[in-house]
Short mmCIF file of C-alpha atoms in Angstrom, two decimals:
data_model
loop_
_atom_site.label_atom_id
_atom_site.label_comp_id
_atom_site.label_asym_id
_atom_site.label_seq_id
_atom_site.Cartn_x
_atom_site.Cartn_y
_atom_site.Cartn_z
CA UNK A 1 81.64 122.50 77.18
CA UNK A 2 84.45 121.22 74.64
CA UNK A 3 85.65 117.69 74.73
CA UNK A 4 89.18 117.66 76.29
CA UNK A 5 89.68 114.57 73.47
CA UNK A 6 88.69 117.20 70.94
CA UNK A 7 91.18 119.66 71.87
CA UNK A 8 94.09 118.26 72.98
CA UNK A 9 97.43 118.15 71.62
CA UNK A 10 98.95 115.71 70.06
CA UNK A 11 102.53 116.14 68.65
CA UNK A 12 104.47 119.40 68.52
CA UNK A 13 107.34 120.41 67.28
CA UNK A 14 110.63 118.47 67.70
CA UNK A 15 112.42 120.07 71.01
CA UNK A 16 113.98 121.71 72.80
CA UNK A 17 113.56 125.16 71.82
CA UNK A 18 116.27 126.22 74.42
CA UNK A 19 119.72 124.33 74.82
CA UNK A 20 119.96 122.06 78.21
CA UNK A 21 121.96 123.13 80.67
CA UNK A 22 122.30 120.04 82.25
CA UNK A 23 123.80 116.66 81.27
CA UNK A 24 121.20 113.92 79.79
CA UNK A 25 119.31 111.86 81.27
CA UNK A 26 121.27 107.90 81.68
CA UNK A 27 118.50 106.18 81.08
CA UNK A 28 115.37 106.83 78.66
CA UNK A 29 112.54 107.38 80.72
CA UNK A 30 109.95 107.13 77.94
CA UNK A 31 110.67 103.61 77.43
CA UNK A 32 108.69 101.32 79.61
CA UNK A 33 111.41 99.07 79.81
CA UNK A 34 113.26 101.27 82.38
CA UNK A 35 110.69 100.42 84.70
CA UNK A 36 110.42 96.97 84.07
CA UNK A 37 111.68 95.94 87.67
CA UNK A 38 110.36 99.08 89.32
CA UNK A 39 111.15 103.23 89.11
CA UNK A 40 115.02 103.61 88.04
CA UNK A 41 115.69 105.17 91.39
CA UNK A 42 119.52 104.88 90.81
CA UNK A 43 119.04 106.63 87.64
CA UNK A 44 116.96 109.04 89.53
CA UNK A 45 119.47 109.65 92.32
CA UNK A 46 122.10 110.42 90.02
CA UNK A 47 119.49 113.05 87.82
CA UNK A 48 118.69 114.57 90.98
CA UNK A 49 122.50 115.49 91.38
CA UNK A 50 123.51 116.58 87.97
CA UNK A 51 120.40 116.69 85.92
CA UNK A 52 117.44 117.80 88.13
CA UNK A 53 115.57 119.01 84.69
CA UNK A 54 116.71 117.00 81.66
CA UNK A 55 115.57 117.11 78.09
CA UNK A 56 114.49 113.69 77.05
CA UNK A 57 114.35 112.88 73.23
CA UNK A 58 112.04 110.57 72.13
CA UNK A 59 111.77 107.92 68.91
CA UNK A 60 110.02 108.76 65.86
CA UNK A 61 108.31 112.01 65.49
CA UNK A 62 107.27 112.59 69.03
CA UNK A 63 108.60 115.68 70.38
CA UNK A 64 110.43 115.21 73.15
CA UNK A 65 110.07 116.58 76.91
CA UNK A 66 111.49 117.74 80.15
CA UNK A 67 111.89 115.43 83.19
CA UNK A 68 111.97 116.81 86.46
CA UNK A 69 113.29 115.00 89.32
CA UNK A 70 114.29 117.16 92.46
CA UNK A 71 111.16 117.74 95.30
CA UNK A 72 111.43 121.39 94.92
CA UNK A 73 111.01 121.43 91.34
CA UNK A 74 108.32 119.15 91.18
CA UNK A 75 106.42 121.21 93.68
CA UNK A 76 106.72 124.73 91.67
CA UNK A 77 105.41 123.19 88.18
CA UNK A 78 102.70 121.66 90.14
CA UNK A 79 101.73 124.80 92.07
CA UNK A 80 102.28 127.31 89.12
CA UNK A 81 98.95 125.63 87.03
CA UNK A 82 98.41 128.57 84.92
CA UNK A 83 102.00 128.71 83.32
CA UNK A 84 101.74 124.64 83.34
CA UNK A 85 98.46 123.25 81.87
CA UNK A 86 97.11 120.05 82.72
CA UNK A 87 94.18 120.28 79.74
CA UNK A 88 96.64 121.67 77.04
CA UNK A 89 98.60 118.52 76.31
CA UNK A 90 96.95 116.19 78.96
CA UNK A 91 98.19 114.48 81.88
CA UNK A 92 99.82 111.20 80.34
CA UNK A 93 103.40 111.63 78.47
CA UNK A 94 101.86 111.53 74.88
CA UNK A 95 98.30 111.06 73.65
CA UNK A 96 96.72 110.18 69.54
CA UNK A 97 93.17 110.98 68.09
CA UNK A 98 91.58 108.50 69.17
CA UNK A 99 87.83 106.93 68.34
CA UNK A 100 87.81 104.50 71.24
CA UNK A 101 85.63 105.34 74.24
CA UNK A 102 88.34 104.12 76.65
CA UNK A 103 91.13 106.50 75.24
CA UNK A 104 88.65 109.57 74.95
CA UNK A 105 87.33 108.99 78.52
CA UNK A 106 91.31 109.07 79.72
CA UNK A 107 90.92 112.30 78.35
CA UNK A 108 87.92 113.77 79.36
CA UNK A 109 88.06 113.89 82.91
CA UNK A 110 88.48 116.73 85.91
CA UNK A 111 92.19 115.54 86.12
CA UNK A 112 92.76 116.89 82.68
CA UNK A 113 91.29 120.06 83.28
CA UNK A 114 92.40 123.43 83.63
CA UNK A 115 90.90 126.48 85.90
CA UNK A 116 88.14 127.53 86.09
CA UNK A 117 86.47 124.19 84.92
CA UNK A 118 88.77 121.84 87.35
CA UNK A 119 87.90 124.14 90.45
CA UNK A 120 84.07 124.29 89.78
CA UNK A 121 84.23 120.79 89.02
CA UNK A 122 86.45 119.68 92.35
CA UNK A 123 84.20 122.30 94.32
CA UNK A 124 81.28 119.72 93.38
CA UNK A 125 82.87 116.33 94.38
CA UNK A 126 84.43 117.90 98.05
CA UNK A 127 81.30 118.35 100.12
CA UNK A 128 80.89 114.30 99.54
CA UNK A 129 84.16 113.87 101.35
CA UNK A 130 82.40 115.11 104.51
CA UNK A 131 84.17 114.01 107.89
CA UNK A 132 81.22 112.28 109.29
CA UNK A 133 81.04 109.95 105.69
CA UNK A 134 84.23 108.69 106.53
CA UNK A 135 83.72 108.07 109.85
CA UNK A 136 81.20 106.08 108.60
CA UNK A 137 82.99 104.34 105.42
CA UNK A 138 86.12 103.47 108.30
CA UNK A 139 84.20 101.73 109.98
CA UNK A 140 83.05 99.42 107.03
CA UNK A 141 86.51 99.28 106.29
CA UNK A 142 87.63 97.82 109.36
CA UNK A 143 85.46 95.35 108.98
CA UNK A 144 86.13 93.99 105.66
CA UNK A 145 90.13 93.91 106.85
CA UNK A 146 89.06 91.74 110.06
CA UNK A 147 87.15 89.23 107.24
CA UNK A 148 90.07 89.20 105.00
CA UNK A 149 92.21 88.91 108.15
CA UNK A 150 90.40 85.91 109.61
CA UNK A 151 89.73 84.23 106.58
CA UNK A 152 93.82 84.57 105.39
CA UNK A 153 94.60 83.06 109.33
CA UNK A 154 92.92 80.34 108.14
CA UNK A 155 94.80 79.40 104.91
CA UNK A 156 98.22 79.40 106.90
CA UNK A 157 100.87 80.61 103.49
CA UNK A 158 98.63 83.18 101.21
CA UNK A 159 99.15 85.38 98.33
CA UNK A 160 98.66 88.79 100.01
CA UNK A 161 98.09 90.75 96.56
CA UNK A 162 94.94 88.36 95.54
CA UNK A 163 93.78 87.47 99.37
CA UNK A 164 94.35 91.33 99.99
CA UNK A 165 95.44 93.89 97.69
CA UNK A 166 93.06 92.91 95.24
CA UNK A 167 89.84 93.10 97.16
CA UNK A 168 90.04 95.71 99.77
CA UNK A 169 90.24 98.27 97.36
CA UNK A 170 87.40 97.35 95.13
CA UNK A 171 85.74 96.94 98.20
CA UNK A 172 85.99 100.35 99.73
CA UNK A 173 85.03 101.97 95.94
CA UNK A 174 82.35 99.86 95.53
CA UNK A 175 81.14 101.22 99.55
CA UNK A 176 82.06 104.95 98.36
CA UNK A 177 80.17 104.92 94.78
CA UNK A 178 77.21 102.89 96.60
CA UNK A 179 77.83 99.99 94.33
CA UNK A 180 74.58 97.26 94.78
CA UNK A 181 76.90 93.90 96.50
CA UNK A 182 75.32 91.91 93.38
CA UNK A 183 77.37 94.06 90.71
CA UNK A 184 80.52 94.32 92.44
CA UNK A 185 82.03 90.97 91.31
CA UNK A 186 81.97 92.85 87.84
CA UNK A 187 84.84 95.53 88.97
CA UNK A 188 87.65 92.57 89.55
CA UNK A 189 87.35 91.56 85.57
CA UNK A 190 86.88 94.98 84.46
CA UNK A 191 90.22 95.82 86.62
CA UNK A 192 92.00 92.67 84.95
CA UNK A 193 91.30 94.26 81.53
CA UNK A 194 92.14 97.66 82.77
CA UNK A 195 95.48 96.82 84.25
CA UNK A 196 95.75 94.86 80.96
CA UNK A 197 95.08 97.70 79.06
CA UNK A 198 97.49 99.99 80.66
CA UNK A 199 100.51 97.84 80.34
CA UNK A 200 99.26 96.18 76.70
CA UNK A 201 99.83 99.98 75.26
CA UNK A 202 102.85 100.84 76.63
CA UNK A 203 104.78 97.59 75.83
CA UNK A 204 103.21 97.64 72.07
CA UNK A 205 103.89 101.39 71.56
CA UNK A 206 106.63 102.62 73.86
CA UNK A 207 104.42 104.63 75.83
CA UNK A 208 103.52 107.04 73.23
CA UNK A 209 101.18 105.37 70.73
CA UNK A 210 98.21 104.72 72.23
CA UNK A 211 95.56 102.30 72.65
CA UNK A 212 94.54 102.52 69.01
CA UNK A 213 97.79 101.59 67.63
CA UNK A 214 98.74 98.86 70.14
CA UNK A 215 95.13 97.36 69.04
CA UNK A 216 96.09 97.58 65.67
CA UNK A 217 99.13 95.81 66.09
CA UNK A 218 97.38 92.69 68.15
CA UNK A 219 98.50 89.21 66.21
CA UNK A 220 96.05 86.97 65.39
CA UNK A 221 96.27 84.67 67.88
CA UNK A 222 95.53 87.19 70.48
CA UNK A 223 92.17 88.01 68.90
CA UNK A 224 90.08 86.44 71.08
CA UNK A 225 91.77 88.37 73.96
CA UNK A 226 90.65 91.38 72.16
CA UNK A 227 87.40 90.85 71.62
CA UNK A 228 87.00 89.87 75.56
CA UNK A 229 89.16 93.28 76.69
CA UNK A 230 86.43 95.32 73.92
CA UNK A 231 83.25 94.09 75.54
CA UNK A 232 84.27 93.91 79.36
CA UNK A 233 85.47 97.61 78.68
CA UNK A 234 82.27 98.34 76.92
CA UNK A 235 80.53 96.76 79.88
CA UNK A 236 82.16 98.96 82.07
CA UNK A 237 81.16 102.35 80.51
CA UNK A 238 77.76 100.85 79.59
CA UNK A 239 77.13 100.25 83.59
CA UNK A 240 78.54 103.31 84.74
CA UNK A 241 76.10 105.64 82.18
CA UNK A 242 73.30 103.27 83.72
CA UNK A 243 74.14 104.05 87.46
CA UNK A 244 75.25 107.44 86.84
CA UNK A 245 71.57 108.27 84.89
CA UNK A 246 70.11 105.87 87.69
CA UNK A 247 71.43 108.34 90.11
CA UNK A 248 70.47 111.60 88.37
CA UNK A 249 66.64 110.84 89.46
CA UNK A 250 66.86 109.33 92.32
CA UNK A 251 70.24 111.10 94.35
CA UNK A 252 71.31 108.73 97.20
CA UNK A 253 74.45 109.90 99.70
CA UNK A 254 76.97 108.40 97.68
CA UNK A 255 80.41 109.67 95.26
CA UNK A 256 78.00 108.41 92.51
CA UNK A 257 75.49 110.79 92.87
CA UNK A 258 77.65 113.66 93.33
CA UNK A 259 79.56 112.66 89.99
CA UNK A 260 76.09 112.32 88.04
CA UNK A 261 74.50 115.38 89.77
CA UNK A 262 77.93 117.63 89.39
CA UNK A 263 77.54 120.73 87.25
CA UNK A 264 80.01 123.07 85.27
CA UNK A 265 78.81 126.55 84.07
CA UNK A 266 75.26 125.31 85.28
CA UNK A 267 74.95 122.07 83.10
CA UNK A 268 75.26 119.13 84.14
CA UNK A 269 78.10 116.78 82.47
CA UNK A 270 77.73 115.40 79.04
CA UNK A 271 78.12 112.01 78.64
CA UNK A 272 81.29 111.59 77.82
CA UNK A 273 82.56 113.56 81.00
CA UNK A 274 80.74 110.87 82.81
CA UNK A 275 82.38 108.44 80.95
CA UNK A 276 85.69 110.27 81.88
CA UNK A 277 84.53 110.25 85.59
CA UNK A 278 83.64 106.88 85.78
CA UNK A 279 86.79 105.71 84.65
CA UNK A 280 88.77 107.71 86.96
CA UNK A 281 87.27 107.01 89.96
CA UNK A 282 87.41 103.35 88.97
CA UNK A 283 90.91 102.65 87.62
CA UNK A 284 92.71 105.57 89.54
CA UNK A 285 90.40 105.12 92.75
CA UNK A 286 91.70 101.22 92.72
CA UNK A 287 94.91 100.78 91.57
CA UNK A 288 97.44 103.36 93.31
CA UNK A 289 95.83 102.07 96.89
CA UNK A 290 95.81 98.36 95.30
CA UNK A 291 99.86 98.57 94.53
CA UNK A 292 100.75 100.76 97.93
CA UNK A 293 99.25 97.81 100.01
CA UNK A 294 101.25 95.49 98.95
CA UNK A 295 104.36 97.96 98.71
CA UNK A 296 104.24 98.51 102.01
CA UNK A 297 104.02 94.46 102.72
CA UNK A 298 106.85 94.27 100.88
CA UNK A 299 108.43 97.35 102.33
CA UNK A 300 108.11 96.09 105.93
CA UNK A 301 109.71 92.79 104.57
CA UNK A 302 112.91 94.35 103.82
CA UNK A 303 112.88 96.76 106.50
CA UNK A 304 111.88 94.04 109.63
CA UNK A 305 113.74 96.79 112.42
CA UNK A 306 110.94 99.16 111.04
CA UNK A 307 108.21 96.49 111.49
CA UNK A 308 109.10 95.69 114.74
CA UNK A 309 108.28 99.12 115.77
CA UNK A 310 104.87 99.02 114.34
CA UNK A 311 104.09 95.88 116.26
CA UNK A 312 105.53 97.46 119.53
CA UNK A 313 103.84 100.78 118.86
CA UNK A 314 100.92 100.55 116.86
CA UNK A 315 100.25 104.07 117.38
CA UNK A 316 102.94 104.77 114.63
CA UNK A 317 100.91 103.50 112.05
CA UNK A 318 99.60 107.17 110.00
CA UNK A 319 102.94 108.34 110.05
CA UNK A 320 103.52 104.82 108.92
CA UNK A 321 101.23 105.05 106.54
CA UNK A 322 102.42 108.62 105.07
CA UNK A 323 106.22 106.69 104.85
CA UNK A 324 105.12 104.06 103.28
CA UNK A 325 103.35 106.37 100.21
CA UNK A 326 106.07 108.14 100.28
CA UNK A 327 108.29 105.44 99.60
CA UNK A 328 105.80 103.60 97.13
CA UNK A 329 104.66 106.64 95.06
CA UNK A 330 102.27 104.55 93.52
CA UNK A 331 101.84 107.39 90.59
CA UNK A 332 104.79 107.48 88.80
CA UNK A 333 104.60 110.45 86.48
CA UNK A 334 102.28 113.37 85.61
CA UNK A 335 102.65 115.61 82.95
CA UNK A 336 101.97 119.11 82.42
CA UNK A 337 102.36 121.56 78.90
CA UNK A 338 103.82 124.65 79.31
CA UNK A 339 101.43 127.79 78.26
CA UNK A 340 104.42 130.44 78.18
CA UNK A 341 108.18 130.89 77.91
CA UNK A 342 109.08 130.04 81.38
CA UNK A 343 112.42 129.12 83.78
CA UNK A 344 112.82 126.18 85.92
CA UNK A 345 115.86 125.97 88.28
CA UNK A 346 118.21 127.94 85.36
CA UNK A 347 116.51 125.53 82.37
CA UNK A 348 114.47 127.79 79.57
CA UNK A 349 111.70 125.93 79.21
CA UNK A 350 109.73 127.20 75.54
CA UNK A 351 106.13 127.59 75.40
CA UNK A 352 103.94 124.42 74.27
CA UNK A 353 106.78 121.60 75.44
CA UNK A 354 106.10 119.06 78.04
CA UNK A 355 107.16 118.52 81.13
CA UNK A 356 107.13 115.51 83.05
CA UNK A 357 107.27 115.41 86.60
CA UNK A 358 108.63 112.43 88.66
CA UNK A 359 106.57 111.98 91.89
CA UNK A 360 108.94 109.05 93.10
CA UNK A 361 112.07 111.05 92.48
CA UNK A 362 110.95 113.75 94.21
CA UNK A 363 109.72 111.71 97.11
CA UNK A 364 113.38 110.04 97.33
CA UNK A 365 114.91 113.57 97.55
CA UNK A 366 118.07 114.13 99.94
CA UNK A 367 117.62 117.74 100.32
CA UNK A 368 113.86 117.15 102.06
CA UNK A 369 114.30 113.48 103.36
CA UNK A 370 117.29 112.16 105.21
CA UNK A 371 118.55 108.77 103.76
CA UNK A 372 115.20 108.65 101.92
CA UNK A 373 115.98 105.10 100.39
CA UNK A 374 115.27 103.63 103.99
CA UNK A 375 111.87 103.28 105.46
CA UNK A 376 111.51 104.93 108.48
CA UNK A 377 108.19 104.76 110.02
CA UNK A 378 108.92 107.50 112.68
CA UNK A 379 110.27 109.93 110.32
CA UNK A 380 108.97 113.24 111.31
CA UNK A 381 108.50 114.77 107.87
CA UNK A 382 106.83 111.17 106.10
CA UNK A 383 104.04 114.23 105.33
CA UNK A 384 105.85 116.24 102.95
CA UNK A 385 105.52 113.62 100.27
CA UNK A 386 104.09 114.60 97.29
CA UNK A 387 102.77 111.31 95.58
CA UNK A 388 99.24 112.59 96.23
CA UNK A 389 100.27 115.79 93.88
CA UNK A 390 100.50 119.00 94.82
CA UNK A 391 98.75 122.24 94.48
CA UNK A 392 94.58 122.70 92.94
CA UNK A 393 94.98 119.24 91.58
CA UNK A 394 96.08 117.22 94.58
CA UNK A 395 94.51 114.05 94.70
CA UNK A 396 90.65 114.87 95.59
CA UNK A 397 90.64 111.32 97.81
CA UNK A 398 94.01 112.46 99.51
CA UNK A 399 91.80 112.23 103.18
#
């Protein structure tokens, strides 16, 4: 099987093909700056109204792209995965050749594939997510929240992100991929670097460069910090081949297993999908529940009327919990490449440009939720969000 880092595209001709029919965009969403102090939901609102698909130009030779922002849009290019490819282009708003293992395992991962590989691929992670496992995996859950609980009662004023947000997470991965309690320490630092990673790139390249060139570009003085990020990472991906080549001869009833024992065409995954997989699970598996935990804490701070009803009624909590994603959207974009000549809502949209689709807009949308800038925790559609995705490549941990 082909390396999606060896075949993806990179570039493309400067865009669009087909004039806009609708006004730009007022604020430029490939900039990382327009998220500094959260999504640009203002901006969003007033896209949703007057430019529900606009074409975004972007600096330097990059080619440009279409951002989506209305619910029903974002639920078509989703759903429609053979005119919009996920391996084609990728899944992040621009990608570069890359020799680094952690920008070629971004790459080379089930997210980023197309059917039929994605679907045998998924097929061979969903029997794992068996009912009775996470009966099982609740329960040791439950208890790590009452230990974090008791022990925060205890400190009186806490930092919920670090006393919280930052364990139970790692906690429940480490449970799911069957993670020895002596290793798990290891997953905060290589988080740190992660997170570090993920912002370091954007801010040094403006979200289209890459991890190569944002290295490149590292001062002097920051050298050290380098050479730290460079051998945690290579820490990382050196344990997970270990564990995942661990589990291949001895299987054990754990997500680990059924990564390292999963099979495409009737091989079993090179390397470097492993690598792929391992990453994955362990920055995507961490951080979107890491930041909705304390979004919702936050959330319920501005919204006390809505705690208060959660207190009174606990019962309220999974639709709670289904408002509060929806609110959060901890993913904020995912990209697709279009494979054909194709229309969107009146916009031509040519063959080979991107399209970038805005889960948090969506999820803000008047025409699905009523005042959907207010948290309501007994809103009776909270389900219809779509920050898990939508379609053969909704999120596989979605249960």
């Amino acid at each position: 099987m082909l390396l999606i880092s060896d075949t993806v595209e990179v570039g493309g001709a400067k865009g669009p093909a087909h004039k806009p029919i609708f006004p730009p965009s007022p604020v430029e969403l490939w900039n990382p700056e327009a998220f500094t102090k959260g999504p640009p939901m203002d901006a969003f609102a007033q896209m949703r109204k007057a430019s529900p698909i606009a074409w975004m130009s972007e600096p330097e030779e990059r080619p440009g792209f279409w951002a989506l922002t209305r619910h029903e849009d974002v639920m078509r290019v989703n759903a429609d995965y053979e005119t919009f490819s996920s391996q084609r282009g990728g899944i992040l708003m621009s990608h570069q050749r890359s020799e680094m293992q952690l920008a070629r395992a971004s790459l080379d991962t089930m997210i980023n594939m197309d059917a039929p590989l994605h679907m045998q691929l998924r097929r061979e992670h969903m029997p794992y997510f068996t009912p009775a496992y996470l009966r099982g995996l609740t329960d040791r859950v439950e208890g790590e929240v009452t230990r974090l609980l008791d022990a925060m009662a205890k400190q009186g004023r806490v930092d919920l992100v670090q006393a919280v947000s930052a364990h139970l997470p790692l906690f429940t991965l480490c449970e799911i991929l069957g993670v020895p309690v002596e290793d798990r320490p290891k997953f905060l630092t290589w988080m740190h670097f992660l997170e570090l990673a993920n912002s370091f790139a954007a801010e040094r390249s403006g979200g289209g460069g890459g991890l190569e060139s944002a290295a490149a570009e590292v001062p002097p003085e920051m050298k050290a910090f380098l050479d730290a990020f460079t051998a945690s990472i290579q820490e990382m991906f050196d344990y997970g081949r270990h564990m995942l080549h661990k589990r291949r001869l001895d299987p054990q009833a754990d997500l680990m297993s059924a990564i390292a024992m999963a099979q495409v065409d009737g091989d079993l995954l090179a390397d470097e999908y492993l690598d792929g997989s391992w990453l994955l699970i362990v920055f995507a598996g961490n951080d979107t529940t890491r930041n909705t935990i304390s979004g919702a804490m936050q959330l319920l701070s501005q919204f006390p009327e809505e705690k208060a009803k959660l207190i009174a009624k606990p019962e309220l909590m999974p639709n709670a919990v289904n408002e509060f994603i929806r609110m959060i959207s901890p993913v904020i974009y995912m990209r697709r490449t279009a494979t054909r000549d194709v229309e969107v809502a009146g916009q031509q949209i040519a063959e080979g440009e991107k399209v970038i689709m805005y889960y948090g807009s969506a999820n803000r949308d008047a025409a699905v939720f009523a005042d959907p800038d207010r948290l309501d925790v007994t809103r009776a559609n909270a389900d219809k969000h779509i920050a898990f995705g939508y379609g053969p490549h909704t999120c596989i941990g979605k249960r």
